[in-house]
C-alpha atoms as an extended CHARMM CRD file, in Angstrom:
* protein
*
       115  EXT
         1         1  UNK       CA            129.8280000000      -74.5150000000     -172.0380000000  PROA      1               0.0000000000
         2         2  UNK       CA            132.8380000000      -73.2160000000     -170.1550000000  PROA      2               0.0000000000
         3         3  UNK       CA            135.3560000000      -75.4700000000     -168.5190000000  PROA      3               0.0000000000
         4         4  UNK       CA            135.9930000000      -73.2200000000     -165.5490000000  PROA      4               0.0000000000
         5         5  UNK       CA            134.4170000000      -72.9970000000     -162.1540000000  PROA      5               0.0000000000
         6         6  UNK       CA            131.7220000000      -70.3390000000     -161.8730000000  PROA      6               0.0000000000
         7         7  UNK       CA            132.3880000000      -70.1540000000     -158.1820000000  PROA      7               0.0000000000
         8         8  UNK       CA            135.6970000000      -70.5970000000     -156.4810000000  PROA      8               0.0000000000
         9         9  UNK       CA            135.5170000000      -73.7880000000     -154.4490000000  PROA      9               0.0000000000
        10        10  UNK       CA            138.6670000000      -74.7060000000     -152.6820000000  PROA      10              0.0000000000
        11        11  UNK       CA            139.1410000000      -78.2980000000     -151.7760000000  PROA      11              0.0000000000
        12        12  UNK       CA            142.2090000000      -77.7260000000     -149.6540000000  PROA      12              0.0000000000
        13        13  UNK       CA            142.6780000000      -81.2810000000     -148.4320000000  PROA      13              0.0000000000
        14        14  UNK       CA            142.2900000000      -82.7850000000     -151.9090000000  PROA      14              0.0000000000
        15        15  UNK       CA            144.5340000000      -80.1580000000     -153.5060000000  PROA      15              0.0000000000
        16        16  UNK       CA            147.2130000000      -80.5640000000     -150.8210000000  PROA      16              0.0000000000
        17        17  UNK       CA            147.1440000000      -84.3480000000     -151.1260000000  PROA      17              0.0000000000
        18        18  UNK       CA            147.4690000000      -84.2850000000     -154.9150000000  PROA      18              0.0000000000
        19        19  UNK       CA            150.2220000000      -81.6580000000     -154.8370000000  PROA      19              0.0000000000
        20        20  UNK       CA            152.1790000000      -83.8370000000     -152.4140000000  PROA      20              0.0000000000
        21        21  UNK       CA            151.7070000000      -86.8770000000     -154.6730000000  PROA      21              0.0000000000
        22        22  UNK       CA            152.7870000000      -85.2230000000     -157.9330000000  PROA      22              0.0000000000
        23        23  UNK       CA            155.9960000000      -86.5650000000     -159.4370000000  PROA      23              0.0000000000
        24        24  UNK       CA            159.2290000000      -84.6040000000     -159.2170000000  PROA      24              0.0000000000
        25        25  UNK       CA            160.3110000000      -82.3410000000     -162.0380000000  PROA      25              0.0000000000
        26        26  UNK       CA            163.0550000000      -84.8250000000     -162.9860000000  PROA      26              0.0000000000
        27        27  UNK       CA            160.5850000000      -87.7090000000     -163.2880000000  PROA      27              0.0000000000
        28        28  UNK       CA            158.1880000000      -85.6140000000     -165.3750000000  PROA      28              0.0000000000
        29        29  UNK       CA            161.0570000000      -84.6020000000     -167.6740000000  PROA      29              0.0000000000
        30        30  UNK       CA            161.9600000000      -88.2940000000     -168.1600000000  PROA      30              0.0000000000
        31        31  UNK       CA            158.3180000000      -89.0480000000     -168.9560000000  PROA      31              0.0000000000
        32        32  UNK       CA            158.2240000000      -86.2360000000     -171.5190000000  PROA      32              0.0000000000
        33        33  UNK       CA            161.4130000000      -87.5800000000     -173.1400000000  PROA      33              0.0000000000
        34        34  UNK       CA            159.9330000000      -91.0750000000     -173.2900000000  PROA      34              0.0000000000
        35        35  UNK       CA            156.6090000000      -89.9540000000     -174.7460000000  PROA      35              0.0000000000
        36        36  UNK       CA            158.3100000000      -87.6000000000     -177.1940000000  PROA      36              0.0000000000
        37        37  UNK       CA            160.3850000000      -90.5130000000     -178.4920000000  PROA      37              0.0000000000
        38        38  UNK       CA            157.1840000000      -92.4930000000     -179.0560000000  PROA      38              0.0000000000
        39        39  UNK       CA            155.5000000000      -89.5860000000     -180.8320000000  PROA      39              0.0000000000
        40        40  UNK       CA            157.2820000000      -90.1560000000     -184.1420000000  PROA      40              0.0000000000
        41        41  UNK       CA            155.5650000000      -92.3900000000     -186.7220000000  PROA      41              0.0000000000
        42        42  UNK       CA            158.7030000000      -94.2970000000     -187.7120000000  PROA      42              0.0000000000
        43        43  UNK       CA            159.8300000000      -94.8520000000     -184.1310000000  PROA      43              0.0000000000
        44        44  UNK       CA            156.3580000000      -95.9900000000     -183.1540000000  PROA      44              0.0000000000
        45        45  UNK       CA            156.3010000000      -98.4730000000     -186.0510000000  PROA      45              0.0000000000
        46        46  UNK       CA            159.6850000000      -99.7860000000     -184.9120000000  PROA      46              0.0000000000
        47        47  UNK       CA            158.3410000000     -100.2460000000     -181.3850000000  PROA      47              0.0000000000
        48        48  UNK       CA            155.2480000000     -102.0380000000     -182.6970000000  PROA      48              0.0000000000
        49        49  UNK       CA            157.4270000000     -104.3570000000     -184.8050000000  PROA      49              0.0000000000
        50        50  UNK       CA            159.7100000000     -105.0420000000     -181.8320000000  PROA      50              0.0000000000
        51        51  UNK       CA            156.6580000000     -105.8250000000     -179.6980000000  PROA      51              0.0000000000
        52        52  UNK       CA            156.1310000000     -108.8060000000     -182.0070000000  PROA      52              0.0000000000
        53        53  UNK       CA            159.7310000000     -110.0900000000     -182.2310000000  PROA      53              0.0000000000
        54        54  UNK       CA            163.3670000000     -109.1890000000     -181.6700000000  PROA      54              0.0000000000
        55        55  UNK       CA            164.6960000000     -107.8510000000     -184.9780000000  PROA      55              0.0000000000
        56        56  UNK       CA            167.9150000000     -106.6750000000     -186.5830000000  PROA      56              0.0000000000
        57        57  UNK       CA            168.2980000000     -103.4220000000     -188.5150000000  PROA      57              0.0000000000
        58        58  UNK       CA            167.9820000000     -105.2610000000     -191.8430000000  PROA      58              0.0000000000
        59        59  UNK       CA            164.6760000000     -106.8380000000     -190.7730000000  PROA      59              0.0000000000
        60        60  UNK       CA            163.3050000000     -103.4990000000     -189.6070000000  PROA      60              0.0000000000
        61        61  UNK       CA            164.4990000000     -101.8580000000     -192.8220000000  PROA      61              0.0000000000
        62        62  UNK       CA            162.5950000000     -104.4270000000     -194.8860000000  PROA      62              0.0000000000
        63        63  UNK       CA            159.4600000000     -104.3000000000     -192.7050000000  PROA      63              0.0000000000
        64        64  UNK       CA            159.2380000000     -100.4920000000     -192.7900000000  PROA      64              0.0000000000
        65        65  UNK       CA            160.6180000000     -100.0060000000     -196.3170000000  PROA      65              0.0000000000
        66        66  UNK       CA            163.2740000000      -97.6020000000     -195.0660000000  PROA      66              0.0000000000
        67        67  UNK       CA            167.0440000000      -97.5220000000     -195.4200000000  PROA      67              0.0000000000
        68        68  UNK       CA            169.1810000000      -99.2070000000     -192.7940000000  PROA      68              0.0000000000
        69        69  UNK       CA            170.6760000000      -95.7920000000     -192.0810000000  PROA      69              0.0000000000
        70        70  UNK       CA            167.2360000000      -94.3040000000     -191.3190000000  PROA      70              0.0000000000
        71        71  UNK       CA            166.3900000000      -97.2560000000     -189.1000000000  PROA      71              0.0000000000
        72        72  UNK       CA            169.7170000000      -96.9860000000     -187.2530000000  PROA      72              0.0000000000
        73        73  UNK       CA            169.1320000000      -93.3040000000     -186.5880000000  PROA      73              0.0000000000
        74        74  UNK       CA            165.6900000000      -93.9840000000     -185.1060000000  PROA      74              0.0000000000
        75        75  UNK       CA            166.9910000000      -96.9280000000     -183.0620000000  PROA      75              0.0000000000
        76        76  UNK       CA            169.6350000000      -94.6310000000     -181.5690000000  PROA      76              0.0000000000
        77        77  UNK       CA            166.8940000000      -92.2500000000     -180.3930000000  PROA      77              0.0000000000
        78        78  UNK       CA            164.9000000000      -95.1540000000     -178.9570000000  PROA      78              0.0000000000
        79        79  UNK       CA            167.9740000000      -96.4990000000     -177.1330000000  PROA      79              0.0000000000
        80        80  UNK       CA            168.7590000000      -93.0820000000     -175.6450000000  PROA      80              0.0000000000
        81        81  UNK       CA            165.1660000000      -92.9240000000     -174.4220000000  PROA      81              0.0000000000
        82        82  UNK       CA            165.5290000000      -96.3690000000     -172.7820000000  PROA      82              0.0000000000
        83        83  UNK       CA            162.7860000000      -97.8500000000     -174.9520000000  PROA      83              0.0000000000
        84        84  UNK       CA            164.8890000000     -100.4320000000     -176.7910000000  PROA      84              0.0000000000
        85        85  UNK       CA            167.9170000000     -102.5060000000     -176.0220000000  PROA      85              0.0000000000
        86        86  UNK       CA            170.2850000000     -104.4660000000     -178.2430000000  PROA      86              0.0000000000
        87        87  UNK       CA            172.0470000000     -107.7640000000     -177.9560000000  PROA      87              0.0000000000
        88        88  UNK       CA            174.8770000000     -109.0850000000     -180.0680000000  PROA      88              0.0000000000
        89        89  UNK       CA            174.4650000000     -112.5600000000     -181.5100000000  PROA      89              0.0000000000
        90        90  UNK       CA            177.7000000000     -113.3680000000     -183.3020000000  PROA      90              0.0000000000
        91        91  UNK       CA            178.2110000000     -110.5600000000     -185.8050000000  PROA      91              0.0000000000
        92        92  UNK       CA            174.5570000000     -109.5570000000     -185.7610000000  PROA      92              0.0000000000
        93        93  UNK       CA            172.9830000000     -106.9290000000     -183.4810000000  PROA      93              0.0000000000
        94        94  UNK       CA            169.3740000000     -107.6680000000     -182.5760000000  PROA      94              0.0000000000
        95        95  UNK       CA            167.0400000000     -105.0840000000     -181.0930000000  PROA      95              0.0000000000
        96        96  UNK       CA            164.2860000000     -105.6820000000     -178.5580000000  PROA      96              0.0000000000
        97        97  UNK       CA            162.0010000000     -103.6750000000     -176.3200000000  PROA      97              0.0000000000
        98        98  UNK       CA            163.8290000000     -102.6040000000     -173.1610000000  PROA      98              0.0000000000
        99        99  UNK       CA            161.3720000000     -104.2080000000     -170.7320000000  PROA      99              0.0000000000
       100       100  UNK       CA            157.7590000000     -105.1990000000     -170.1130000000  PROA      100             0.0000000000
       101       101  UNK       CA            156.8180000000     -101.5780000000     -169.3600000000  PROA      101             0.0000000000
       102       102  UNK       CA            157.5420000000     -100.5880000000     -172.9580000000  PROA      102             0.0000000000
       103       103  UNK       CA            155.4560000000     -103.5110000000     -174.2040000000  PROA      103             0.0000000000
       104       104  UNK       CA            152.6020000000     -102.4480000000     -171.9130000000  PROA      104             0.0000000000
       105       105  UNK       CA            152.8880000000      -98.8460000000     -173.1440000000  PROA      105             0.0000000000
       106       106  UNK       CA            152.7120000000      -99.9240000000     -176.7940000000  PROA      106             0.0000000000
       107       107  UNK       CA            149.9230000000     -102.4280000000     -176.1390000000  PROA      107             0.0000000000
       108       108  UNK       CA            147.8380000000      -99.8720000000     -174.2260000000  PROA      108             0.0000000000
       109       109  UNK       CA            148.3150000000      -97.2020000000     -176.8960000000  PROA      109             0.0000000000
       110       110  UNK       CA            147.3400000000      -99.6700000000     -179.6140000000  PROA      110             0.0000000000
       111       111  UNK       CA            144.2710000000     -100.8480000000     -177.7070000000  PROA      111             0.0000000000
       112       112  UNK       CA            143.2170000000      -97.2470000000     -177.0530000000  PROA      112             0.0000000000
       113       113  UNK       CA            143.6770000000      -96.3040000000     -180.7230000000  PROA      113             0.0000000000
       114       114  UNK       CA            141.4860000000      -99.2060000000     -181.8320000000  PROA      114             0.0000000000
       115       115  UNK       CA            138.5440000000      -98.1700000000     -179.6110000000  PROA      115             0.0000000000
């Protein structure tokens, strides 16, 4: 079975409407950056852990059995991708998901993977 049209049918109105509704190149590039950041196993595990609670580097290091240095490196990538945020509580830095959109993204991906 081929996934191409045997005959050329142009749906000009539909095609024009969808072309006009497509996101800008800049928005698509931001989406690619965001999804690329999520596409690493360690970073995804960090996001899943942060979806359950706000955690410090030491907690994440223990949960994922990785060095604090490795966790810090991955957190830096996640911060640059606007997926996580940090807050300082005294001398401790605690990480959390940036906003509800990140939680929804992780929750949807997890739900889809479990189907």
